[in-house]
């Protein structure tokens, strides 16, 4: 090979952000009654990051993840997740997007009370064509392998939230969105749930966006974003996150 035939320089494999928000506005209502929940929010999240979004009540946290998750439409601006322009999708495309790319976890678990833990998880697994053993495997991953046949009413709050995390992860979502996931748990249970969440999300390769008003949780994040009055006012990397077991609040 001569000098003029040098091999192409491999382009460094730097994947772009998995979540990109550009100048996103969300207004509820109109005229005098308009509420501006988001006022030009910008964000770019790299794949695999564990991101905590902090903000006081009313700052737009729930709105932010509902828009990223395709549950509600933006008023203006652009949201791109995994190369899909969510803000350009029609209803059908949104349904596919939510099903294939997004896992949601809420403060109050929202499990189906008449189904066992395994059935709650497999119901979602089936939607995305996961194999029959995926539910049991995912429950094992959140430490509930031995409680798969329990109904939600015979599980503790922390266990129910771990089922909800398994239900969100069984589809191996690109993004896992959590809205105050420890808001109704005591400190020790909250730490356990966050520890399980962290390792399970990592093993599934999901990018995590957790929104909360509890600033203590931010110490376990790779990245901390502050939201205020519908805008991102601070966004910093945290080079040495704490282990969930070390959190105090
Ligand atoms: P957070 O989760 O940080 O508490 P939200 O995103 O729930 O904040 O709300 C942001 C603002 O938008 C608040 O003023 C809230 O009252 C308002 N809001 C949220 N959802 C609606 C809605 N469906 N209709 C009208 N106003 C809403
Ligand atoms: Mg909220």
CSV table of C-alpha atoms and ligand atoms in Angstrom, one decimal:
chain,number,residue,atom,x,y,z
A,1,UNK,CA,0.0,0.0,0.0
A,2,UNK,CA,1.4,3.4,-0.9
A,3,UNK,CA,1.1,6.6,1.0
A,4,UNK,CA,-1.6,7.8,-1.3
A,5,UNK,CA,-3.7,4.6,-0.6
A,6,UNK,CA,-3.8,5.0,3.1
A,7,UNK,CA,-6.9,3.3,4.6
A,8,UNK,CA,-9.8,5.5,5.4
A,9,UNK,CA,-9.6,6.8,8.9
A,10,UNK,CA,-12.4,5.1,10.9
A,11,UNK,CA,-14.8,7.7,12.1
A,12,UNK,CA,-14.9,7.7,15.8
A,13,UNK,CA,-18.0,6.0,16.9
A,14,UNK,CA,-19.6,8.8,18.8
A,15,UNK,CA,-23.3,8.2,18.8
A,16,UNK,CA,-25.4,11.3,18.9
A,17,UNK,CA,-27.7,12.1,21.7
A,18,UNK,CA,-30.6,9.6,22.2
A,19,UNK,CA,-33.0,12.3,23.4
A,20,UNK,CA,-32.9,15.8,21.8
A,21,UNK,CA,-35.3,18.6,22.7
A,22,UNK,CA,-35.0,21.9,20.9
A,23,UNK,CA,-36.9,24.9,22.1
A,24,UNK,CA,-39.9,22.9,23.3
A,25,UNK,CA,-42.9,24.8,24.4
A,26,UNK,CA,-46.0,23.4,26.0
A,27,UNK,CA,-49.0,25.6,26.7
A,28,UNK,CA,-52.2,24.3,28.4
A,29,UNK,CA,-55.3,26.3,27.7
A,30,UNK,CA,-55.4,29.6,25.9
A,31,UNK,CA,-55.9,33.3,26.3
A,32,UNK,CA,-56.1,34.5,29.9
A,33,UNK,CA,-56.2,31.0,31.1
A,34,UNK,CA,-53.0,29.8,29.3
A,35,UNK,CA,-50.5,27.9,31.5
A,36,UNK,CA,-47.0,27.8,30.0
A,37,UNK,CA,-45.7,24.5,31.4
A,38,UNK,CA,-42.6,24.5,29.2
A,39,UNK,CA,-41.1,27.7,27.8
A,40,UNK,CA,-38.3,26.7,25.4
A,41,UNK,CA,-36.8,23.7,27.0
A,42,UNK,CA,-33.5,22.4,25.4
A,43,UNK,CA,-31.9,19.1,26.3
A,44,UNK,CA,-29.5,16.6,24.7
A,45,UNK,CA,-29.1,13.3,26.5
A,46,UNK,CA,-26.4,10.7,25.6
A,47,UNK,CA,-27.3,7.0,25.3
A,48,UNK,CA,-27.0,5.1,28.5
A,49,UNK,CA,-27.0,8.1,30.8
A,50,UNK,CA,-28.8,8.0,34.1
A,51,UNK,CA,-30.3,11.5,34.3
A,52,UNK,CA,-32.1,13.1,37.2
A,53,UNK,CA,-34.2,16.1,36.4
A,54,UNK,CA,-34.8,18.3,39.4
A,55,UNK,CA,-37.3,21.1,39.8
A,56,UNK,CA,-39.9,22.4,42.3
A,57,UNK,CA,-43.5,21.5,42.0
A,58,UNK,CA,-45.0,23.1,38.9
A,59,UNK,CA,-41.7,23.6,37.1
A,60,UNK,CA,-42.8,21.3,34.2
A,61,UNK,CA,-41.2,18.0,35.2
A,62,UNK,CA,-44.2,15.8,34.5
A,63,UNK,CA,-45.0,17.7,31.3
A,64,UNK,CA,-41.4,17.2,30.1
A,65,UNK,CA,-41.5,13.4,30.4
A,66,UNK,CA,-45.0,13.2,29.0
A,67,UNK,CA,-43.8,15.0,25.9
A,68,UNK,CA,-40.7,12.9,25.5
A,69,UNK,CA,-42.8,9.8,26.0
A,70,UNK,CA,-45.3,10.8,23.4
A,71,UNK,CA,-48.2,10.9,25.8
A,72,UNK,CA,-48.9,14.6,25.1
A,73,UNK,CA,-48.1,16.7,22.0
A,74,UNK,CA,-45.7,19.7,22.2
A,75,UNK,CA,-47.1,23.1,21.4
A,76,UNK,CA,-43.9,24.0,19.4
A,77,UNK,CA,-40.3,22.9,19.1
A,78,UNK,CA,-38.8,19.5,18.3
A,79,UNK,CA,-38.2,16.3,20.2
A,80,UNK,CA,-36.1,13.6,18.6
A,81,UNK,CA,-35.7,10.3,20.3
A,82,UNK,CA,-33.5,7.6,18.8
A,83,UNK,CA,-33.6,9.4,15.5
A,84,UNK,CA,-37.4,9.5,15.5
A,85,UNK,CA,-39.0,13.0,15.4
A,86,UNK,CA,-41.7,12.5,18.0
A,87,UNK,CA,-43.2,15.9,17.4
A,88,UNK,CA,-43.9,14.9,13.7
A,89,UNK,CA,-45.6,11.6,14.4
A,90,UNK,CA,-49.3,11.0,13.8
A,91,UNK,CA,-51.4,8.9,16.2
A,92,UNK,CA,-50.4,5.6,14.7
A,93,UNK,CA,-46.7,6.4,14.7
A,94,UNK,CA,-47.0,7.6,18.3
A,95,UNK,CA,-48.6,4.4,19.4
A,96,UNK,CA,-45.7,2.4,17.8
A,97,UNK,CA,-43.2,4.8,19.3
A,98,UNK,CA,-44.6,4.5,22.8
A,99,UNK,CA,-44.8,0.7,22.5
A,100,UNK,CA,-41.3,0.1,21.1
A,101,UNK,CA,-39.2,2.8,22.6
A,102,UNK,CA,-40.6,4.1,25.9
A,103,UNK,CA,-41.0,2.6,29.4
A,104,UNK,CA,-42.9,4.6,32.0
A,105,UNK,CA,-42.9,4.4,35.8
A,106,UNK,CA,-45.2,6.5,37.9
A,107,UNK,CA,-45.3,7.5,41.6
A,108,UNK,CA,-48.3,5.2,42.3
A,109,UNK,CA,-47.1,2.0,40.5
A,110,UNK,CA,-50.4,1.7,38.5
A,111,UNK,CA,-50.3,-2.1,38.4
A,112,UNK,CA,-53.4,-4.1,37.4
A,113,UNK,CA,-54.7,-5.4,40.7
A,114,UNK,CA,-56.4,-8.5,39.3
A,115,UNK,CA,-53.1,-9.8,37.6
A,116,UNK,CA,-50.1,-11.3,39.3
A,117,UNK,CA,-46.7,-9.6,39.2
A,118,UNK,CA,-45.7,-12.0,36.3
A,119,UNK,CA,-48.9,-11.3,34.4
A,120,UNK,CA,-48.5,-7.5,34.8
A,121,UNK,CA,-45.1,-7.8,33.3
A,122,UNK,CA,-45.9,-10.4,30.6
A,123,UNK,CA,-48.9,-8.4,29.4
A,124,UNK,CA,-46.5,-5.7,28.3
A,125,UNK,CA,-43.9,-8.1,27.1
A,126,UNK,CA,-46.4,-9.7,24.8
A,127,UNK,CA,-47.2,-6.4,23.2
A,128,UNK,CA,-43.6,-6.1,21.9
A,129,UNK,CA,-43.2,-9.8,21.1
A,130,UNK,CA,-40.9,-10.6,24.1
A,131,UNK,CA,-40.4,-14.4,24.6
A,132,UNK,CA,-42.5,-16.2,27.2
A,133,UNK,CA,-39.7,-16.3,29.8
A,134,UNK,CA,-38.9,-12.6,29.5
A,135,UNK,CA,-41.3,-11.6,32.3
A,136,UNK,CA,-39.9,-14.1,34.8
A,137,UNK,CA,-36.3,-13.1,33.9
A,138,UNK,CA,-37.0,-9.4,34.3
A,139,UNK,CA,-38.7,-9.9,37.7
A,140,UNK,CA,-35.6,-11.8,38.7
A,141,UNK,CA,-33.5,-8.9,37.7
A,142,UNK,CA,-35.4,-6.6,40.1
A,143,UNK,CA,-35.1,-9.2,42.8
A,144,UNK,CA,-38.6,-10.5,42.7
A,145,UNK,CA,-38.1,-13.9,41.2
A,146,UNK,CA,-39.7,-15.6,44.2
A,147,UNK,CA,-42.8,-13.3,44.2
A,148,UNK,CA,-43.8,-13.5,40.6
A,149,UNK,CA,-47.1,-15.2,41.4
A,150,UNK,CA,-48.2,-12.7,44.0
A,151,UNK,CA,-50.9,-10.2,43.4
A,152,UNK,CA,-50.1,-6.5,43.9
A,153,UNK,CA,-52.1,-6.3,47.1
A,154,UNK,CA,-49.8,-8.8,48.8
A,155,UNK,CA,-46.7,-6.9,47.8
A,156,UNK,CA,-45.1,-4.0,49.7
A,157,UNK,CA,-45.0,-0.6,48.1
A,158,UNK,CA,-41.3,-1.0,47.2
A,159,UNK,CA,-42.0,-4.4,45.7
A,160,UNK,CA,-44.9,-3.1,43.7
A,161,UNK,CA,-42.6,-0.3,42.3
A,162,UNK,CA,-40.1,-3.0,41.4
A,163,UNK,CA,-42.8,-4.8,39.5
A,164,UNK,CA,-43.6,-1.5,37.7
A,165,UNK,CA,-39.9,-1.1,36.8
A,166,UNK,CA,-39.8,-4.7,35.5
A,167,UNK,CA,-42.9,-4.0,33.5
A,168,UNK,CA,-41.3,-0.9,31.9
A,169,UNK,CA,-38.0,-2.7,31.3
A,170,UNK,CA,-39.4,-6.0,29.8
A,171,UNK,CA,-39.7,-4.3,26.5
A,172,UNK,CA,-36.1,-3.1,26.6
A,173,UNK,CA,-37.0,0.5,26.0
A,174,UNK,CA,-34.7,3.0,24.5
A,175,UNK,CA,-35.7,5.4,27.2
A,176,UNK,CA,-37.0,4.7,30.6
A,177,UNK,CA,-39.0,7.7,32.0
A,178,UNK,CA,-39.8,7.8,35.8
A,179,UNK,CA,-42.0,10.4,37.5
A,180,UNK,CA,-41.3,10.7,41.2
A,181,UNK,CA,-40.8,6.9,41.4
A,182,UNK,CA,-39.9,7.0,45.1
A,183,UNK,CA,-42.5,9.7,46.0
A,184,UNK,CA,-44.6,7.3,48.1
A,185,UNK,CA,-41.8,5.2,49.5
A,186,UNK,CA,-39.8,5.5,52.8
A,187,UNK,CA,-36.1,6.2,52.6
A,188,UNK,CA,-34.7,2.7,52.9
A,189,UNK,CA,-37.3,1.3,50.4
A,190,UNK,CA,-36.6,4.2,48.1
A,191,UNK,CA,-32.9,3.4,48.1
A,192,UNK,CA,-33.5,-0.2,47.4
A,193,UNK,CA,-35.8,0.6,44.5
A,194,UNK,CA,-33.3,3.1,43.0
A,195,UNK,CA,-30.5,0.6,43.3
A,196,UNK,CA,-32.5,-2.0,41.5
A,197,UNK,CA,-33.5,0.5,38.9
A,198,UNK,CA,-29.9,1.6,38.3
A,199,UNK,CA,-28.5,-1.9,37.7
A,200,UNK,CA,-31.5,-3.2,35.8
A,201,UNK,CA,-31.6,-0.2,33.4
A,202,UNK,CA,-27.8,-0.5,32.9
A,203,UNK,CA,-28.1,-4.2,32.0
A,204,UNK,CA,-30.9,-3.4,29.5
A,205,UNK,CA,-28.9,-0.5,28.0
A,206,UNK,CA,-31.8,1.9,28.6
A,207,UNK,CA,-31.3,5.6,29.0
A,208,UNK,CA,-32.9,6.8,32.2
A,209,UNK,CA,-34.7,10.1,32.8
A,210,UNK,CA,-36.0,10.4,36.3
A,211,UNK,CA,-37.9,13.5,37.4
A,212,UNK,CA,-38.3,14.4,41.0
A,213,UNK,CA,-38.4,17.3,43.4
A,214,UNK,CA,-36.1,15.3,45.8
A,215,UNK,CA,-32.6,16.7,45.3
A,216,UNK,CA,-31.0,13.9,47.3
A,217,UNK,CA,-31.7,11.5,44.4
A,218,UNK,CA,-29.6,13.6,42.1
A,219,UNK,CA,-26.4,12.4,43.8
A,220,UNK,CA,-26.7,9.0,42.1
A,221,UNK,CA,-27.1,10.5,38.6
A,222,UNK,CA,-24.5,10.7,35.8
A,223,UNK,CA,-26.1,13.9,34.9
A,224,UNK,CA,-28.3,16.4,36.7
A,225,UNK,CA,-30.7,18.8,35.0
A,226,UNK,CA,-32.5,21.6,36.8
A,227,UNK,CA,-35.8,22.7,35.5
A,228,UNK,CA,-37.4,26.0,36.6
A,229,UNK,CA,-40.5,27.6,35.2
A,230,UNK,CA,-40.5,25.4,32.2
A,231,UNK,CA,-36.8,26.0,31.2
A,232,UNK,CA,-33.6,24.1,31.7
A,233,UNK,CA,-31.6,26.4,33.9
A,234,UNK,CA,-28.7,24.1,34.8
A,235,UNK,CA,-27.3,20.9,33.2
A,236,UNK,CA,-24.1,19.3,34.6
A,237,UNK,CA,-22.3,16.0,34.5
A,238,UNK,CA,-21.6,14.3,37.7
A,239,UNK,CA,-18.3,12.4,37.3
A,240,UNK,CA,-18.6,10.4,40.5
A,241,UNK,CA,-22.2,9.5,41.2
A,242,UNK,CA,-23.0,7.9,44.6
A,243,UNK,CA,-24.4,4.4,44.9
A,244,UNK,CA,-28.1,4.4,45.6
A,245,UNK,CA,-27.4,2.8,49.0
A,246,UNK,CA,-25.4,5.9,50.1
A,247,UNK,CA,-28.3,8.4,49.4
A,248,UNK,CA,-29.8,10.3,52.4
A,249,UNK,CA,-33.0,12.3,52.5
B,1,LIG,P1,-44.3,19.3,37.9
B,1,LIG,O1,-44.4,17.9,37.5
B,1,LIG,O2,-42.9,19.9,37.9
B,1,LIG,O3,-45.0,19.6,39.2
B,1,LIG,P2,-46.2,19.8,35.8
B,1,LIG,O4,-45.5,19.5,34.5
B,1,LIG,O5,-47.1,18.9,36.3
B,1,LIG,O6,-45.1,20.2,36.9
B,1,LIG,O7,-47.0,21.2,35.6
B,1,LIG,C1,-46.4,22.4,35.0
B,1,LIG,C2,-47.4,23.5,35.0
B,1,LIG,O8,-48.4,23.1,34.0
B,1,LIG,C3,-48.2,23.7,36.3
B,1,LIG,O9,-48.5,25.0,36.4
B,1,LIG,C4,-49.4,22.8,36.1
B,1,LIG,O10,-50.5,23.3,36.9
B,1,LIG,C5,-49.7,23.0,34.6
B,1,LIG,N1,-50.4,21.9,34.0
B,1,LIG,C6,-49.9,20.6,33.9
B,1,LIG,N2,-50.8,19.8,33.3
B,1,LIG,C7,-51.9,20.6,33.0
B,1,LIG,C8,-53.1,20.4,32.3
B,1,LIG,N3,-53.4,19.2,31.8
B,1,LIG,N4,-53.9,21.4,32.2
B,1,LIG,C9,-53.6,22.6,32.6
B,1,LIG,N5,-52.5,22.9,33.3
B,1,LIG,C10,-51.6,21.9,33.4
B,2,LIG,MG1,-45.1,16.2,38.4
